[in-house]
PDB file of C-alpha atoms in Angstrom:
ATOM      1  CA  UNK F   1     -20.604 -88.512 -99.616  1.00 42.00           C
ATOM      2  CA  UNK F   2     -17.601 -86.511 -99.463  1.00 44.00           C
ATOM      3  CA  UNK F   3     -14.288 -87.986 -98.438  1.00 42.00           C
ATOM      4  CA  UNK F   4     -12.866 -85.434 -96.055  1.00 46.00           C
ATOM      5  CA  UNK F   5      -9.873 -87.875 -95.672  1.00 47.00           C
ATOM      6  CA  UNK F   6      -8.765 -87.785 -99.619  1.00 48.00           C
ATOM      7  CA  UNK F   7      -6.722 -85.502-101.283  1.00 57.00           C
ATOM      8  CA  UNK F   8      -7.524 -81.649-101.666  1.00 81.00           C
ATOM      9  CA  UNK F   9      -7.195 -81.143-105.735  1.00 90.00           C
ATOM     10  CA  UNK F  10      -6.124 -77.873-106.833  1.00 94.00           C
ATOM     11  CA  UNK F  11      -8.280 -76.470-109.454  1.00 94.00           C
ATOM     12  CA  UNK F  12      -6.801 -74.320-112.371  1.00 96.00           C
ATOM     13  CA  UNK F  13      -8.855 -71.682-113.851  1.00 97.00           C
ATOM     14  CA  UNK F  14      -8.169 -68.838-116.450  1.00 97.00           C
ATOM     15  CA  UNK F  15     -10.138 -65.568-116.867  1.00 97.00           C
ATOM     16  CA  UNK F  16     -12.073 -63.420-119.683  1.00 97.00           C
ATOM     17  CA  UNK F  17     -11.146 -59.721-119.369  1.00 97.00           C
ATOM     18  CA  UNK F  18     -14.367 -57.980-118.937  1.00 97.00           C
ATOM     19  CA  UNK F  19     -13.514 -54.728-120.512  1.00 95.00           C
ATOM     20  CA  UNK F  20     -12.284 -56.560-124.161  1.00 95.00           C
ATOM     21  CA  UNK F  21     -13.676 -60.158-123.961  1.00 96.00           C
ATOM     22  CA  UNK F  22     -10.045 -61.364-124.290  1.00 95.00           C
ATOM     23  CA  UNK F  23      -9.324 -65.004-122.678  1.00 97.00           C
ATOM     24  CA  UNK F  24      -5.259 -64.378-122.398  1.00 97.00           C
ATOM     25  CA  UNK F  25      -4.527 -67.847-121.001  1.00 97.00           C
ATOM     26  CA  UNK F  26      -6.673 -69.622-123.502  1.00 97.00           C
ATOM     27  CA  UNK F  27      -6.023 -67.522-126.501  1.00 96.00           C
ATOM     28  CA  UNK F  28      -2.337 -68.274-125.893  1.00 96.00           C
ATOM     29  CA  UNK F  29      -3.326 -72.042-125.417  1.00 96.00           C
ATOM     30  CA  UNK F  30      -5.355 -72.518-128.499  1.00 96.00           C
ATOM     31  CA  UNK F  31      -3.205 -70.534-130.889  1.00 95.00           C
ATOM     32  CA  UNK F  32       0.632 -70.226-129.830  1.00 93.00           C
ATOM     33  CA  UNK F  33       1.025 -74.093-128.694  1.00 95.00           C
ATOM     34  CA  UNK F  34       1.163 -76.683-130.844  1.00 94.00           C
ATOM     35  CA  UNK F  35      -0.702 -79.922-130.422  1.00 96.00           C
ATOM     36  CA  UNK F  36       2.165 -81.628-128.421  1.00 97.00           C
ATOM     37  CA  UNK F  37       2.668 -78.291-126.632  1.00 96.00           C
ATOM     38  CA  UNK F  38      -1.059 -78.866-125.310  1.00 96.00           C
ATOM     39  CA  UNK F  39      -0.611 -82.296-124.368  1.00 96.00           C
ATOM     40  CA  UNK F  40       2.333 -81.602-122.291  1.00 97.00           C
ATOM     41  CA  UNK F  41       1.007 -78.632-120.190  1.00 96.00           C
ATOM     42  CA  UNK F  42      -2.249 -80.468-119.733  1.00 95.00           C
ATOM     43  CA  UNK F  43      -0.110 -83.417-118.400  1.00 95.00           C
ATOM     44  CA  UNK F  44       1.851 -80.949-116.174  1.00 96.00           C
ATOM     45  CA  UNK F  45      -1.651 -79.467-114.884  1.00 96.00           C
ATOM     46  CA  UNK F  46      -2.702 -83.316-114.328  1.00 95.00           C
ATOM     47  CA  UNK F  47       0.103 -84.096-112.378  1.00 94.00           C
ATOM     48  CA  UNK F  48       0.513 -80.979-110.070  1.00 94.00           C
ATOM     49  CA  UNK F  49      -3.320 -80.834-109.272  1.00 92.00           C
ATOM     50  CA  UNK F  50      -2.595 -83.361-106.813  1.00 90.00           C
ATOM     51  CA  UNK F  51       0.512 -82.110-105.218  1.00 92.00           C
ATOM     52  CA  UNK F  52      -0.511 -80.180-102.128  1.00 90.00           C
ATOM     53  CA  UNK F  53       2.721 -77.605-101.858  1.00 92.00           C
ATOM     54  CA  UNK F  54       2.770 -75.730-104.810  1.00 92.00           C
ATOM     55  CA  UNK F  55       6.505 -75.649-104.127  1.00 90.00           C
ATOM     56  CA  UNK F  56       6.526 -79.249-105.030  1.00 94.00           C
ATOM     57  CA  UNK F  57       4.730 -78.714-108.226  1.00 95.00           C
ATOM     58  CA  UNK F  58       6.618 -80.267-111.088  1.00 94.00           C
ATOM     59  CA  UNK F  59       7.732 -77.494-113.369  1.00 94.00           C
ATOM     60  CA  UNK F  60       7.056 -74.719-110.555  1.00 95.00           C
ATOM     61  CA  UNK F  61      10.189 -72.494-111.289  1.00 95.00           C
ATOM     62  CA  UNK F  62       9.778 -69.382-108.974  1.00 94.00           C
ATOM     63  CA  UNK F  63       7.833 -66.358-108.058  1.00 94.00           C
ATOM     64  CA  UNK F  64       8.539 -63.436-110.140  1.00 95.00           C
ATOM     65  CA  UNK F  65      10.581 -60.540-109.157  1.00 95.00           C
ATOM     66  CA  UNK F  66       9.937 -56.589-109.633  1.00 94.00           C
ATOM     67  CA  UNK F  67       6.488 -55.701-110.623  1.00 94.00           C
ATOM     68  CA  UNK F  68       4.987 -59.145-110.580  1.00 95.00           C
ATOM     69  CA  UNK F  69       5.995 -59.565-107.005  1.00 94.00           C
ATOM     70  CA  UNK F  70       3.261 -57.245-106.296  1.00 95.00           C
ATOM     71  CA  UNK F  71       0.847 -59.767-107.526  1.00 97.00           C
ATOM     72  CA  UNK F  72       2.852 -63.011-106.215  1.00 97.00           C
ATOM     73  CA  UNK F  73       2.976 -64.243-110.002  1.00 98.00           C
ATOM     74  CA  UNK F  74       4.689 -67.654-110.078  1.00 97.00           C
ATOM     75  CA  UNK F  75       5.935 -69.319-112.992  1.00 96.00           C
ATOM     76  CA  UNK F  76       5.823 -73.178-114.535  1.00 97.00           C
ATOM     77  CA  UNK F  77       7.972 -74.326-116.953  1.00 96.00           C
ATOM     78  CA  UNK F  78       7.541 -77.126-119.378  1.00 97.00           C
ATOM     79  CA  UNK F  79       8.852 -78.482-122.571  1.00 97.00           C
ATOM     80  CA  UNK F  80       7.592 -79.462-125.967  1.00 96.00           C
ATOM     81  CA  UNK F  81       8.647 -79.253-129.900  1.00 94.00           C
ATOM     82  CA  UNK F  82      12.080 -78.960-128.209  1.00 94.00           C
ATOM     83  CA  UNK F  83      11.518 -75.456-126.806  1.00 94.00           C
ATOM     84  CA  UNK F  84      10.876 -74.487-123.040  1.00 96.00           C
ATOM     85  CA  UNK F  85       7.688 -72.941-122.441  1.00 97.00           C
ATOM     86  CA  UNK F  86       6.576 -70.850-119.260  1.00 97.00           C
ATOM     87  CA  UNK F  87       2.801 -70.046-117.900  1.00 97.00           C
ATOM     88  CA  UNK F  88       2.345 -67.623-115.204  1.00 98.00           C
ATOM     89  CA  UNK F  89      -0.126 -67.666-112.529  1.00 98.00           C
ATOM     90  CA  UNK F  90      -1.758 -66.520-109.089  1.00 98.00           C
ATOM     91  CA  UNK F  91      -3.195 -67.888-106.488  1.00 96.00           C
ATOM     92  CA  UNK F  92      -6.642 -67.364-105.979  1.00 94.00           C
ATOM     93  CA  UNK F  93      -8.987 -66.568-102.890  1.00 91.00           C
ATOM     94  CA  UNK F  94     -10.463 -70.148-102.813  1.00 91.00           C
ATOM     95  CA  UNK F  95      -8.577 -72.892-101.230  1.00 91.00           C
ATOM     96  CA  UNK F  96      -6.132 -74.569-103.859  1.00 93.00           C
ATOM     97  CA  UNK F  97      -7.251 -72.629-106.652  1.00 96.00           C
ATOM     98  CA  UNK F  98      -4.294 -71.490-109.139  1.00 97.00           C
ATOM     99  CA  UNK F  99      -5.410 -68.566-111.862  1.00 98.00           C
ATOM    100  CA  UNK F 100      -3.734 -69.234-115.323  1.00 98.00           C
ATOM    101  CA  UNK F 101      -2.506 -65.685-116.620  1.00 98.00           C
ATOM    102  CA  UNK F 102      -0.869 -66.227-119.682  1.00 97.00           C
ATOM    103  CA  UNK F 103       1.987 -68.103-121.401  1.00 97.00           C
ATOM    104  CA  UNK F 104       5.043 -67.605-123.683  1.00 96.00           C
ATOM    105  CA  UNK F 105       8.354 -69.207-125.024  1.00 94.00           C
ATOM    106  CA  UNK F 106      11.223 -68.936-123.226  1.00 92.00           C
ATOM    107  CA  UNK F 107      14.682 -69.301-124.150  1.00 91.00           C
ATOM    108  CA  UNK F 108      17.720 -68.327-122.082  1.00 88.00           C
ATOM    109  CA  UNK F 109      16.905 -64.845-120.291  1.00 85.00           C
ATOM    110  CA  UNK F 110      14.319 -64.075-123.083  1.00 91.00           C
ATOM    111  CA  UNK F 111      10.413 -64.355-123.190  1.00 93.00           C
ATOM    112  CA  UNK F 112       8.815 -64.574-126.172  1.00 92.00           C
ATOM    113  CA  UNK F 113       6.398 -62.344-126.723  1.00 92.00           C
ATOM    114  CA  UNK F 114       8.724 -59.733-124.842  1.00 93.00           C
ATOM    115  CA  UNK F 115       5.818 -58.309-123.015  1.00 94.00           C
ATOM    116  CA  UNK F 116       4.245 -61.678-121.856  1.00 96.00           C
ATOM    117  CA  UNK F 117       5.246 -60.508-117.843  1.00 96.00           C
ATOM    118  CA  UNK F 118       3.713 -57.040-118.331  1.00 97.00           C
ATOM    119  CA  UNK F 119       0.833 -58.976-119.882  1.00 97.00           C
ATOM    120  CA  UNK F 120       0.274 -60.957-116.917  1.00 97.00           C
ATOM    121  CA  UNK F 121       0.592 -58.494-114.472  1.00 97.00           C
ATOM    122  CA  UNK F 122      -2.079 -56.801-116.353  1.00 97.00           C
ATOM    123  CA  UNK F 123      -4.412 -59.790-115.968  1.00 97.00           C
ATOM    124  CA  UNK F 124      -3.643 -59.881-112.284  1.00 97.00           C
ATOM    125  CA  UNK F 125      -4.613 -56.318-112.031  1.00 97.00           C
ATOM    126  CA  UNK F 126      -7.879 -56.818-113.549  1.00 97.00           C
ATOM    127  CA  UNK F 127      -8.267 -59.898-111.161  1.00 97.00           C
ATOM    128  CA  UNK F 128      -7.513 -57.585-108.198  1.00 95.00           C
ATOM    129  CA  UNK F 129     -10.032 -54.826-109.676  1.00 95.00           C
ATOM    130  CA  UNK F 130     -12.922 -57.632-110.217  1.00 95.00           C
ATOM    131  CA  UNK F 131     -12.560 -56.978-114.083  1.00 95.00           C
ATOM    132  CA  UNK F 132     -13.051 -60.848-114.944  1.00 96.00           C
ATOM    133  CA  UNK F 133     -14.852 -63.739-115.176  1.00 96.00           C
ATOM    134  CA  UNK F 134     -13.460 -67.212-114.469  1.00 96.00           C
ATOM    135  CA  UNK F 135     -13.420 -70.373-115.917  1.00 95.00           C
ATOM    136  CA  UNK F 136     -12.537 -73.626-114.671  1.00 95.00           C
ATOM    137  CA  UNK F 137     -10.221 -75.626-116.466  1.00 92.00           C
ATOM    138  CA  UNK F 138     -11.244 -79.356-116.840  1.00 89.00           C
ATOM    139  CA  UNK F 139      -8.387 -81.863-115.913  1.00 81.00           C
ATOM    140  CA  UNK F 140      -8.534 -85.002-117.643  1.00 70.00           C
ATOM    141  CA  UNK F 141      -8.039 -88.250-115.829  1.00 61.00           C
ATOM    142  CA  UNK F 142      -7.332 -89.757-119.186  1.00 53.00           C
ATOM    143  CA  UNK F 143      -3.957 -88.560-120.267  1.00 46.00           C
TER     144      UNK F 143
END
């Protein structure tokens, strides 16, 4: 039985680029984040997947300007390891679906790697042209 009065939860997905077989977000998550970073990001996603209005998501920073605005790329922020991190995403065509494009370390006005925003735009462009497959990320209730 589906409870139509219950909360509508957000789903989070990342993607594999068909041209290269790369998973930009998952690669960043596995290779560049520490255990603490992964824990903090997972806890953030667990919290915001219950919040209907994405502008009220804990960690929601802004919609990016310039080239990223063509794709309506937004930015989430979180802290781990005494560092500031950013996650870039877009909203999917499915109701309450957020597509995670990539992530980076952020200090003052510098993103590291420096091409993090361009990479997010490249992934968004591939999504627009159908050059990806999607993978739903599981939100663990035991965090």
